[in-house]
Short mmCIF file of C-alpha atoms in Angstrom, two decimals:
data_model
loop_
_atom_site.label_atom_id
_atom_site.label_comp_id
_atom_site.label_asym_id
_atom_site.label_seq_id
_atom_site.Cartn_x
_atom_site.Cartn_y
_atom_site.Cartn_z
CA UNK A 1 0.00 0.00 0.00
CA UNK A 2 1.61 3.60 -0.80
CA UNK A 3 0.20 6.69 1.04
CA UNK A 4 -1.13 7.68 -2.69
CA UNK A 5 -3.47 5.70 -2.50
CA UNK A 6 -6.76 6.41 0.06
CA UNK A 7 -6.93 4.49 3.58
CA UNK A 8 -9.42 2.45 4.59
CA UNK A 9 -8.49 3.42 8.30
CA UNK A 10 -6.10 6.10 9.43
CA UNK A 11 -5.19 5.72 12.76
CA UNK A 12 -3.65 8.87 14.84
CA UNK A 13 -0.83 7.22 17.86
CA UNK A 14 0.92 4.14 18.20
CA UNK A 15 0.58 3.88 21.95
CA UNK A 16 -1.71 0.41 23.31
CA UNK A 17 -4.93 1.65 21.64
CA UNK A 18 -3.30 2.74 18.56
CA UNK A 19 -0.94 -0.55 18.01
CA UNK A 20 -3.99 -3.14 18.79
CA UNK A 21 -5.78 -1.37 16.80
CA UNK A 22 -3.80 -1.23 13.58
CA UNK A 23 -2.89 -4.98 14.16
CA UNK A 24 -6.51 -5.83 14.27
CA UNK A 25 -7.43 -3.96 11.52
CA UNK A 26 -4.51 -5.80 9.54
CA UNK A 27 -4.99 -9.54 10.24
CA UNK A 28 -8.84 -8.95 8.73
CA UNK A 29 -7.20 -7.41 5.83
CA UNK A 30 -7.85 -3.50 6.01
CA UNK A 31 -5.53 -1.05 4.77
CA UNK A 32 -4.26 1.21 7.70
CA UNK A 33 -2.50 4.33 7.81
CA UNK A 34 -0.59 4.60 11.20
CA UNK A 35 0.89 7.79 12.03
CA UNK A 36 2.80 9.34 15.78
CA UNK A 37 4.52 12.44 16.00
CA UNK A 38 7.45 10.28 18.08
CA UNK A 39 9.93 8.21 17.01
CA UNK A 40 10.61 4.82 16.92
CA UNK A 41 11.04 2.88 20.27
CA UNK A 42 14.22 1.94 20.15
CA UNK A 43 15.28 5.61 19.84
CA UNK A 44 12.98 6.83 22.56
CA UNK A 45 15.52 7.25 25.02
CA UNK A 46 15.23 9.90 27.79
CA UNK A 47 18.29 11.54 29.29
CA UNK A 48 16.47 11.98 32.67
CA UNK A 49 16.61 8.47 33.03
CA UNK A 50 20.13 8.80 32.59
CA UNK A 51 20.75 11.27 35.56
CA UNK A 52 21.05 14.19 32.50
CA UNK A 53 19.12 17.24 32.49
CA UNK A 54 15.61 17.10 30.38
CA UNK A 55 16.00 19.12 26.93
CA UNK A 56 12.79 18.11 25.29
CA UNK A 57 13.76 16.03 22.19
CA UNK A 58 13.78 19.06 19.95
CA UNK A 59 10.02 19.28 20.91
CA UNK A 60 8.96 15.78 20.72
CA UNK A 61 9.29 14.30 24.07
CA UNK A 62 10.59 10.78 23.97
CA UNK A 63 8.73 9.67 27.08
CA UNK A 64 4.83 10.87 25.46
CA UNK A 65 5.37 9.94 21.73
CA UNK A 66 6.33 7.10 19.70
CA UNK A 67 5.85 3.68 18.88
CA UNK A 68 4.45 2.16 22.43
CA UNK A 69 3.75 5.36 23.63
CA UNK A 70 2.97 4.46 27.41
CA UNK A 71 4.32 0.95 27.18
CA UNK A 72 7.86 2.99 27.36
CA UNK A 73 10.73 0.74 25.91
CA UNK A 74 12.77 -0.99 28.49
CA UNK A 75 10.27 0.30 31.75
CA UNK A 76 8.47 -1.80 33.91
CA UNK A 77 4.77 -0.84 33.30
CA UNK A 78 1.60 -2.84 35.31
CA UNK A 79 -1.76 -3.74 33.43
CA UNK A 80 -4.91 -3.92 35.32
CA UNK A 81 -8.02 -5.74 34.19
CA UNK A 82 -11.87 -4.57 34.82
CA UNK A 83 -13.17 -3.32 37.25
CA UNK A 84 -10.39 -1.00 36.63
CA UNK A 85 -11.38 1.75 33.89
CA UNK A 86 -15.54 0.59 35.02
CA UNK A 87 -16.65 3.46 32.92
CA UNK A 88 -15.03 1.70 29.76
CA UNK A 89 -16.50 -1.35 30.69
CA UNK A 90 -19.97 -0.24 31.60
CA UNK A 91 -20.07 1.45 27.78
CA UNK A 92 -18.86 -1.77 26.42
CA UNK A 93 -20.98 -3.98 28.28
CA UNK A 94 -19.48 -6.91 30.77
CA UNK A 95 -19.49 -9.94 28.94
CA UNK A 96 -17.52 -7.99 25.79
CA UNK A 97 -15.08 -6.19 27.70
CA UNK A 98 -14.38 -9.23 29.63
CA UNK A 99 -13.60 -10.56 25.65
CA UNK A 100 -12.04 -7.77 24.58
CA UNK A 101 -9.42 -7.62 27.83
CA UNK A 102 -8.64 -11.44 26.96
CA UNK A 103 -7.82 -10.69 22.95
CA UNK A 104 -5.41 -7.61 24.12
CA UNK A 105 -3.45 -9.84 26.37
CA UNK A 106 -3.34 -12.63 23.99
CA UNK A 107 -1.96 -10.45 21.27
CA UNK A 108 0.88 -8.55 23.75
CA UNK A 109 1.97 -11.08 25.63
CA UNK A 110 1.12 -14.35 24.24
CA UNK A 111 2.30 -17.13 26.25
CA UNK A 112 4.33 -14.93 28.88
CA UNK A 113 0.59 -13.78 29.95
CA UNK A 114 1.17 -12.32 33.76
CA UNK A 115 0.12 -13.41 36.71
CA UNK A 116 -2.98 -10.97 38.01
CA UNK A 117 -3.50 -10.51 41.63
CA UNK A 118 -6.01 -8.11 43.74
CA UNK A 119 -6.08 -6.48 47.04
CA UNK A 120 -5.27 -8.68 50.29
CA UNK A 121 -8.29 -8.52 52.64
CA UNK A 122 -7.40 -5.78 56.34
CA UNK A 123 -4.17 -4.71 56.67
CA UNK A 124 -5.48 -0.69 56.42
CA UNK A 125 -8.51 0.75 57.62
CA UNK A 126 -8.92 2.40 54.01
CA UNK A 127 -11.30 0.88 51.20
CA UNK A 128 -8.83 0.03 48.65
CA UNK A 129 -10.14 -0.53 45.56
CA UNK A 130 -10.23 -4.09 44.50
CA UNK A 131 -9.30 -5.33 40.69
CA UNK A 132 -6.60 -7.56 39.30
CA UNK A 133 -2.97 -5.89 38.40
CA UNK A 134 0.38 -7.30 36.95
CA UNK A 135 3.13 -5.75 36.42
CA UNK A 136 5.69 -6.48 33.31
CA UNK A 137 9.33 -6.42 33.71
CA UNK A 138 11.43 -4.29 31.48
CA UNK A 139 12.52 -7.52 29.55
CA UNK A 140 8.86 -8.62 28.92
CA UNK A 141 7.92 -4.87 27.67
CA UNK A 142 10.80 -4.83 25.12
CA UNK A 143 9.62 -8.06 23.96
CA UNK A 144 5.84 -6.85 24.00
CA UNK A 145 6.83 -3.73 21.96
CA UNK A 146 9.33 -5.51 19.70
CA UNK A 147 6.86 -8.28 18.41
CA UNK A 148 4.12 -5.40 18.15
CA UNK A 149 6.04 -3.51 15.95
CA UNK A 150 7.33 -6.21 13.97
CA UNK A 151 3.79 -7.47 13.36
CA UNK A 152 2.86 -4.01 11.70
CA UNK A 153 5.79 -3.33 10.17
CA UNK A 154 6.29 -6.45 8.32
CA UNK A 155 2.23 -6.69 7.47
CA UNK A 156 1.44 -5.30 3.98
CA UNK A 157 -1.47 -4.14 5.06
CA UNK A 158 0.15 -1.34 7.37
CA UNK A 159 2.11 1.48 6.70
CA UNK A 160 4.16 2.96 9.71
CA UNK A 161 5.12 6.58 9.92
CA UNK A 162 6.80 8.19 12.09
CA UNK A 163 8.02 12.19 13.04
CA UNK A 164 4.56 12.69 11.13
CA UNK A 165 1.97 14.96 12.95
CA UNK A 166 -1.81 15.42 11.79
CA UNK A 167 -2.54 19.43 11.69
CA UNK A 168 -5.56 19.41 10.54
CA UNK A 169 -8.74 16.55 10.23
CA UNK A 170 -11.98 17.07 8.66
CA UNK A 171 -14.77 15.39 7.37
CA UNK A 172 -14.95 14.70 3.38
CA UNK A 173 -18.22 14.05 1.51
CA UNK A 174 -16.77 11.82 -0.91
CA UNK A 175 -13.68 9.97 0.76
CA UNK A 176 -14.59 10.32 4.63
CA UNK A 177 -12.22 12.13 5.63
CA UNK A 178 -9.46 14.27 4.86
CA UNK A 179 -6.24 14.59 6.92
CA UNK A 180 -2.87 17.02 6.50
CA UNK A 181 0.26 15.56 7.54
CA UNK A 182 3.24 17.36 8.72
CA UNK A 183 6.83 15.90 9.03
CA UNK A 184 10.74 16.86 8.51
CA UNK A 185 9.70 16.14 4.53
CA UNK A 186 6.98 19.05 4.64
CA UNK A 187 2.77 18.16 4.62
CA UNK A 188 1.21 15.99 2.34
CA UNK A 189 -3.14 15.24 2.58
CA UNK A 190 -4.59 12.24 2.89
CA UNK A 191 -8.28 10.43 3.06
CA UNK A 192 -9.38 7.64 4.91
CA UNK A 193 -12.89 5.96 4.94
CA UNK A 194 -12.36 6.02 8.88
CA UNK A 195 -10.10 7.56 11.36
CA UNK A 196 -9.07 6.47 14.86
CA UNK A 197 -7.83 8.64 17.41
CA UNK A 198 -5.86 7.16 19.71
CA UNK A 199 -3.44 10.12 20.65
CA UNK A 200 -1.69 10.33 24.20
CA UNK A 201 -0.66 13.02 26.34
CA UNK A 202 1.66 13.92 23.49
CA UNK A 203 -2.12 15.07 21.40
CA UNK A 204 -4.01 15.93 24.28
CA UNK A 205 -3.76 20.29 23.47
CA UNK A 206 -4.47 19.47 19.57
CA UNK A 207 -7.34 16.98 20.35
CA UNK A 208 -8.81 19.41 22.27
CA UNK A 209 -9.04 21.84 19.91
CA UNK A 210 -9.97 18.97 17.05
CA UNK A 211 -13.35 18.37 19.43
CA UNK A 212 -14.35 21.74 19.41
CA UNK A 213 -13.89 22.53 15.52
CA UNK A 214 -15.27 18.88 14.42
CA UNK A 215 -18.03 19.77 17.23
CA UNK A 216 -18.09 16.59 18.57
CA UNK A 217 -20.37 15.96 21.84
CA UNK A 218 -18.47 16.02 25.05
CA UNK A 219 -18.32 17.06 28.69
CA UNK A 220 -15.62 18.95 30.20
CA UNK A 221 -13.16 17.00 32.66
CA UNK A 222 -13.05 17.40 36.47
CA UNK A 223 -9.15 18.33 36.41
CA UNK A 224 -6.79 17.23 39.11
CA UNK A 225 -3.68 18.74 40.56
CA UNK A 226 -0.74 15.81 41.78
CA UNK A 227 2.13 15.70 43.93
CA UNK A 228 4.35 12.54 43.96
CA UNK A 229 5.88 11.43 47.16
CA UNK A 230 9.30 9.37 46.90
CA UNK A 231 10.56 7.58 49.84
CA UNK A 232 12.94 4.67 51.00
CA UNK A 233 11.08 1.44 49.34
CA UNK A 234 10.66 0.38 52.64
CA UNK A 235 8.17 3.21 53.58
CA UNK A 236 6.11 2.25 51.05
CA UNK A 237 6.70 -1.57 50.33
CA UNK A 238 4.00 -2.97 53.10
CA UNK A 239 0.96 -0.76 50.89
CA UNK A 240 2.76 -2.81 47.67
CA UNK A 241 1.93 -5.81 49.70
CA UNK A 242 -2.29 -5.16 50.52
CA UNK A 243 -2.31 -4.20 46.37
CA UNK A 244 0.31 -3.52 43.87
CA UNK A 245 -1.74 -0.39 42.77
CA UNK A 246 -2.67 1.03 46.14
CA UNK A 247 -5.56 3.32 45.18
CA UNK A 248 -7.73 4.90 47.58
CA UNK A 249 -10.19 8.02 47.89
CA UNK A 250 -10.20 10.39 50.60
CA UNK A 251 -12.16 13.09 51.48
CA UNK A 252 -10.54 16.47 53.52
CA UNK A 253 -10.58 19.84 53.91
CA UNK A 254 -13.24 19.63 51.27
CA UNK A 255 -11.19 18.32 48.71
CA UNK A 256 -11.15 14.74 46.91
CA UNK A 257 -8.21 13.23 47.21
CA UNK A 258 -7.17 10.19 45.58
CA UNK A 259 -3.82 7.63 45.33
CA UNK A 260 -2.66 7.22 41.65
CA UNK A 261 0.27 5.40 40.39
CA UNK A 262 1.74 3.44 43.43
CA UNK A 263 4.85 2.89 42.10
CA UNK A 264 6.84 0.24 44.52
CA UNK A 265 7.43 -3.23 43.03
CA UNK A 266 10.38 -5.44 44.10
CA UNK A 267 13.27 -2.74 42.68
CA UNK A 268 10.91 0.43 43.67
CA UNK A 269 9.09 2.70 41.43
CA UNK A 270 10.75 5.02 38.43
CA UNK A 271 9.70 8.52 37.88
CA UNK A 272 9.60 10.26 33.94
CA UNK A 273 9.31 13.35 32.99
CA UNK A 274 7.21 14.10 30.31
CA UNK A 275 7.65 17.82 28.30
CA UNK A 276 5.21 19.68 27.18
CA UNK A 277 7.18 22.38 25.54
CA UNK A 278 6.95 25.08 28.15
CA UNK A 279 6.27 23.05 31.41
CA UNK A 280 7.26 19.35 32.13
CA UNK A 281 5.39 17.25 34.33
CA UNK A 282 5.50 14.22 36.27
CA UNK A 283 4.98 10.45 35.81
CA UNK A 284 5.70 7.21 37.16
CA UNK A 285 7.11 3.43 36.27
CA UNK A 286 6.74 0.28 38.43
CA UNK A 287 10.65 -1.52 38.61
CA UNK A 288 9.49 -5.15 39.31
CA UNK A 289 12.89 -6.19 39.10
CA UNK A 290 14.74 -7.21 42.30
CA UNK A 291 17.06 -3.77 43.22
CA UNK A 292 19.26 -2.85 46.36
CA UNK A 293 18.80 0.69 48.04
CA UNK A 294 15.62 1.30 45.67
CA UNK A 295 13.20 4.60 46.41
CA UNK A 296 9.36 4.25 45.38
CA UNK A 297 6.83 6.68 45.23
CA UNK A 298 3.15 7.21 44.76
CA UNK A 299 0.94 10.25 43.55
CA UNK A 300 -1.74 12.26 45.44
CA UNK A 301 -4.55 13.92 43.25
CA UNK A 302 -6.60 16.96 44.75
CA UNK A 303 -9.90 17.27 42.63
CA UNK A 304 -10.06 21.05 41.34
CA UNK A 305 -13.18 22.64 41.89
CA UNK A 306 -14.01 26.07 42.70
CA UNK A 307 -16.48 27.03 45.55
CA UNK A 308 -19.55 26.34 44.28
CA UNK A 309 -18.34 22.62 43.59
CA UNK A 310 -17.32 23.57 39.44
CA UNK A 311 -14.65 21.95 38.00
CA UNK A 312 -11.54 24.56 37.12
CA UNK A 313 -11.31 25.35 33.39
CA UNK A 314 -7.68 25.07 31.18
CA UNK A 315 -7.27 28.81 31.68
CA UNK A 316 -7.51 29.21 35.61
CA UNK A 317 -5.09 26.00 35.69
CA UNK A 318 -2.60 28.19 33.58
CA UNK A 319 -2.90 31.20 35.87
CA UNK A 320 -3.12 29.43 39.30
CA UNK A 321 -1.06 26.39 38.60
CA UNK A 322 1.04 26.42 35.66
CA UNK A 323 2.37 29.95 35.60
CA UNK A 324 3.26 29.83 39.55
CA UNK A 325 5.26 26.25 38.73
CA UNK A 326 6.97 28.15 35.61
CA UNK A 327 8.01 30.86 37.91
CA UNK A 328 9.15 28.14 40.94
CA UNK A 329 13.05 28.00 38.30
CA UNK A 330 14.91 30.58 37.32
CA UNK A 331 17.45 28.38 35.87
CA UNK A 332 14.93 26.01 34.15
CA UNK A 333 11.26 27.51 34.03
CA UNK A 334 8.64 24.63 34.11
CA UNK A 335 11.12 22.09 35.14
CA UNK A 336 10.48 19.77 38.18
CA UNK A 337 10.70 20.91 41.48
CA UNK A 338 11.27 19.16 44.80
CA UNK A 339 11.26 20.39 48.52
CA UNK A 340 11.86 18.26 51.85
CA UNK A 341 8.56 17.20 53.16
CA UNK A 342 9.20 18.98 56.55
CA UNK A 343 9.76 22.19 54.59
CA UNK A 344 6.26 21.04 52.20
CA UNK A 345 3.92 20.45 55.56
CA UNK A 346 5.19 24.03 56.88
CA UNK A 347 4.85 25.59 53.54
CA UNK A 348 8.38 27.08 54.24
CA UNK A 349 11.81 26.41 52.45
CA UNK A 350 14.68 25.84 55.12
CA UNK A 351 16.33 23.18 52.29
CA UNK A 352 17.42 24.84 49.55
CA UNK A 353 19.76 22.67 47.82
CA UNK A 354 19.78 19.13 46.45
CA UNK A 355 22.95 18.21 48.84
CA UNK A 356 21.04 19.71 51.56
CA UNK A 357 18.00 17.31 50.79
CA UNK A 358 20.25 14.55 50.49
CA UNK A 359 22.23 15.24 53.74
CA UNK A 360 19.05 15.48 55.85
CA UNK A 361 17.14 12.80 54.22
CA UNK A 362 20.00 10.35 54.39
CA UNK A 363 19.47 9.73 50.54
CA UNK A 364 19.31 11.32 47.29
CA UNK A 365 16.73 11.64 45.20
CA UNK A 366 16.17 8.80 42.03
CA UNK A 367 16.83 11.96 39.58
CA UNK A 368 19.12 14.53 39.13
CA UNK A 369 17.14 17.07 37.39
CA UNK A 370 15.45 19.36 40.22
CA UNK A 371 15.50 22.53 41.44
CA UNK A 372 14.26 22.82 44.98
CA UNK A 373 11.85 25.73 45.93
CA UNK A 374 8.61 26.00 47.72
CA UNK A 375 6.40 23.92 45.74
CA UNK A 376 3.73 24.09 48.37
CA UNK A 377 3.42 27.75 48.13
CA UNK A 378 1.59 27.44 44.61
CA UNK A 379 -1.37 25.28 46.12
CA UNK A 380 -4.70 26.51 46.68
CA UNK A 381 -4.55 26.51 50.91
CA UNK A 382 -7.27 23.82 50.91
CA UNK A 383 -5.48 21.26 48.60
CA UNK A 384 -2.55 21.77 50.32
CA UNK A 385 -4.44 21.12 53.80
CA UNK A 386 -6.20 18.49 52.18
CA UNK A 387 -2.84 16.29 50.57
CA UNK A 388 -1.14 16.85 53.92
CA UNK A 389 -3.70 15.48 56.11
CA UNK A 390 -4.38 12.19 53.64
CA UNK A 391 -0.86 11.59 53.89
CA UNK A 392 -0.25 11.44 57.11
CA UNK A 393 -3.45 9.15 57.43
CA UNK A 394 -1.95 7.00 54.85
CA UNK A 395 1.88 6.51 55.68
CA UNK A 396 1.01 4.40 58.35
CA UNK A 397 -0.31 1.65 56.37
CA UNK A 398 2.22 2.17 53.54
CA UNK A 399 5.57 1.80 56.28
CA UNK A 400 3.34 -0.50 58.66
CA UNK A 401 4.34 1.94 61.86
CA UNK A 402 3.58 5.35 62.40
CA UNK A 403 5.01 8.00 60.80
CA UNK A 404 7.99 9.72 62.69
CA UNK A 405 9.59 12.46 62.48
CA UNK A 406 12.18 10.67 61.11
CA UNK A 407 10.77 8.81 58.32
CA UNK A 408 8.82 12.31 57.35
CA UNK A 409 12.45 13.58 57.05
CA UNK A 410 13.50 10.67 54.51
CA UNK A 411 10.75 11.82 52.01
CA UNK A 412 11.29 14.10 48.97
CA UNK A 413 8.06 15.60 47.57
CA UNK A 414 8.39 16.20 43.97
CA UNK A 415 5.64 18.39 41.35
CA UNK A 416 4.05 19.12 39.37
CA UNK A 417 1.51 16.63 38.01
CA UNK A 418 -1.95 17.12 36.17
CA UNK A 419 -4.62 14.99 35.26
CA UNK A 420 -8.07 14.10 34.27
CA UNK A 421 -7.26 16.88 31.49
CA UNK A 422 -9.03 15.57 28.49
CA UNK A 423 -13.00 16.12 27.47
CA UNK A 424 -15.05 13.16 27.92
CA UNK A 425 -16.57 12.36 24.83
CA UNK A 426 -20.07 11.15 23.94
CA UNK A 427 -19.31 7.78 22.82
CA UNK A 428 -21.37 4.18 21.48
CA UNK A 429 -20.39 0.98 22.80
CA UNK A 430 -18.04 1.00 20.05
CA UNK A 431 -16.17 3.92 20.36
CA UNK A 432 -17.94 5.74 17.69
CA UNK A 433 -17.76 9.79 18.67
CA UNK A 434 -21.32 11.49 17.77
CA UNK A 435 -19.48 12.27 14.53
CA UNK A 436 -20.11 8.93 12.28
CA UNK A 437 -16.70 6.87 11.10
CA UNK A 438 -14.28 9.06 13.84
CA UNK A 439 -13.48 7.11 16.81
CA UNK A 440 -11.31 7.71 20.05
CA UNK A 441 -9.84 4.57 22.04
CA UNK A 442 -7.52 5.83 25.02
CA UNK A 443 -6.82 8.71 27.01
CA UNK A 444 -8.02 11.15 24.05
CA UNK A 445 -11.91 9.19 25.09
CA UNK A 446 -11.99 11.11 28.09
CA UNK A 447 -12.31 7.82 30.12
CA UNK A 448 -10.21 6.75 32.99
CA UNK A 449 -8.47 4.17 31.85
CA UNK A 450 -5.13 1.67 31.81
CA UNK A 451 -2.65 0.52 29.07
CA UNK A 452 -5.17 -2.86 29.40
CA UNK A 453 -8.26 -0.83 29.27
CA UNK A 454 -6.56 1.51 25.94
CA UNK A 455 -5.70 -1.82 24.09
CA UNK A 456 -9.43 -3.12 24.93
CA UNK A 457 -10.68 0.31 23.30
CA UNK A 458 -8.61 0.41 20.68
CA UNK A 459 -9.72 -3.18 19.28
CA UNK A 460 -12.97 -1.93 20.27
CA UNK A 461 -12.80 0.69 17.65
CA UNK A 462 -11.06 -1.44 15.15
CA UNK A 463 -13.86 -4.43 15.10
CA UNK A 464 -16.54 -1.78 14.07
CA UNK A 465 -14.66 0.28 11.95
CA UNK A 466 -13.37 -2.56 9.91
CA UNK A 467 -17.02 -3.95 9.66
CA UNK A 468 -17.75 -0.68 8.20
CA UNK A 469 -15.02 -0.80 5.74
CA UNK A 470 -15.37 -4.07 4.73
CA UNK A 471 -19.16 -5.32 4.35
CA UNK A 472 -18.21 -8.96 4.26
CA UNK A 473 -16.88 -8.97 8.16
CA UNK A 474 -19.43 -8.61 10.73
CA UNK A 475 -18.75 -6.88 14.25
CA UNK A 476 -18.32 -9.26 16.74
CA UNK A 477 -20.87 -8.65 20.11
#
């Protein structure tokens, strides 16, 4: 197939959704177009990983683009089955999703499927939510990435590229749709009978803009401002133990507060950055290898919502949040931040230095790249009160003893992270959007999901889209 000639499916991202979707597509013999603005995995390396300071990738941040997209080459990631992402399965119906979450895991892992476990009954006086997780080791994800992208690469069906960016997307009377590429070659158009939109974090400021000009049906998000905590494994290794995705929701000051990423396997948890051209923000791997002297770490999201219980909009999270982080660096304006958790609880800033940290926390950091400044100070007073006070409720059952003063003094608190950013869109059980033929599988659906739950969606998609393409295949209930 040359890109002459008009797709029967374009799909936009080559993260879970986009991948299992393009692969499904192919082995019913459908001619798909799959584009990312990132490169290929093998070349998505991040020098924050290597204790080097974050440049962005000449704009294209290797940790949110490129083939695998959140399945990052050569990090430990964890899958989670239903009821994790209930929303998706609630739209897709049980018995299918259950289906659906079976066919993803056969086609990226094969026989080296993991072993699932849930939450151990007591152990914390918090209602953990209960649902099946796994987590891959770095070796398994290369191999899960590797065989994906040889499968699509080496199908006829499927043509790969990369470094390409879709600037524009609109509906076309005669072809379905119409779509200009952009890449170091210059922009070329395209049709396609159907387009999937499976774009990550990398897409989420363009997607949002592609909702409102295709005027596709949607409600706005209930955003979230995160903090992640890193600590000594052992602080956090007993909550690994009652469920390898701790997640919890809390309650204070007001504010909903919820656990996200628990990120302490056997070697501790990773943490990425991710650039977004003028700020960079924070994520989070599992290391489920075996590791000496490891750190882990965990998120806390505060719900944003003003007084009368209305979500924040994009522009007061630039003004309140994202222009006080920019301004927290001199040196580096947008980059992460960290401050000593004694100095976070007080709102003051008596460690100013990353030797300082180190000296009175007894360790250093897991990165290098940080400035240290008063990263409470840009809080609104009740999210602050509110992450401090489910904290402290929460250490005990992550350490199994009480917090001390010296354990608080071992912790590094580390910012800024946002989420819950993207429109929820209006969606059938297939993944249809409210315009006919464009469908969105992943975080650009505006559901909560998982890598799991974003492969699930993405085949989703693919099974009705290539029924609609193709009159002879019928979509499977």
């Amino acid at each position: 197939m040359t890109i002459g000639r008009p797709a029967d499916v374009l799909v936009i991202g080559a993260g879970p959704a986009g991948m299992l979707a393009a692969d499904r597509l192919a082995q019913d013999g459908v001619n798909v177009i799959l584009v990312d603005a990132g490169r290929h995995h093998t070349r998505r390396i991040c020098p924050v990983d290597r204790m080097k300071s974050c440049h962005g990738c000449r704009g294209i941040c290797n940790v949110i683009s490129g083939v695998g997209g959140s399945i990052h080459y050569g990090d430990g990631v964890k899958l989670s089955r239903f009821p994790s992402g209930r929303r998706l399965a609630e739209l897709l119906g049980p018995a299918r999703a259950d289906r659906l979450s079976d066919a993803a895991l056969d086609r990226m892992c094969g026989a080296d499927r993991p072993a699932f476990r849930g939450a151990l009954t007591g152990g914390t006086p918090f209602q953990v939510k209960d649902y099946p997780v796994a987590s891959l080791s770095s070796a398994q994800v290369r191999t899960l990435v590797d065989q994906l992208y040889m499968s699509l690469a080496s199908s006829p069906r499927v043509t790969i590229r990369l470094g390409v960016e879709v600037t524009a997307l609109r509906p076309d009377d005669r072809h379905g749709f119409t779509a200009c590429l952009a890449s170091a070659h210059g922009v070329e158009t395209i049709t396609a009978r159907r387009v999937i939109t499976a774009v990550g974090r990398r897409g989420q400021r363009w997607w949002a803009q592609q909702i409102r000009n295709l005027e596709l049906d949607h409600t706005l998000p209930t955003p979230s401002v995160g903090l992640r905590f890193e600590a000594p494994i052992g602080l956090l290794r007993r909550g690994a133990l009652i469920h390898d995705d701790f997640k919890t929701t809390l309650v204070r000051a007001g504010v909903k507060v919820k656990t996200f990423c628990f990120c302490a396997g056997p070697g501790g948890g990773r943490l990425k950055f991710t650039d977004y051209g003028d700020h960079t923000l924070l994520d989070g791997h599992v290391i489920p290898e075996a590791g000496e002297s490891a750190t882990g770490n965990f998120a806390l999201l505060a719900q944003l919502r003003d007084e009368a219980g209305q979500p924040r909009d994009a522009r007061w999270i630039e003004k309140h949040l994202l222009t006080p982080y920019r301004s927290l660096r001199e040196d580096r304006p947008g980059k992460p931040v960290l401050q000593w958790y004694p100095d976070w609880r007080t709102k003051q800033l008596t460690c100013t230095t990353l030797d300082g940290f180190a000296e009175r926390a007894g360790h250093r950091p897991s990165l290098t790249d940080y400035g240290v400044a008063n990263l409470a100070g840009i809080l609104p007073g009740s999210v602050h009160t509110a992450m401090r006070t489910v904290f402290e409720e929460l250490m005990p059952s992550f350490a199994g003893r009480p917090l001390s003063k010296y354990d608080a003094a071992r912790i590094a608190v580390i910012g800024l992270e946002l989420e819950s950013l993207w429109d929820e869109l209006a969606l059938t059980p297939h993944m249809e959007t409210s315009l006919p033929g464009l469908y969105a599988a992943g975080d650009c659906s505006g559901l909560a999901q998982g890598i799991l739950q974003a492969a699930v969606a993405g085949i989703a998609a693919a099974e009705h889209a290539m029924a609609s393409v193709s009159p002879t295949i019928g979509d499977p209930a």
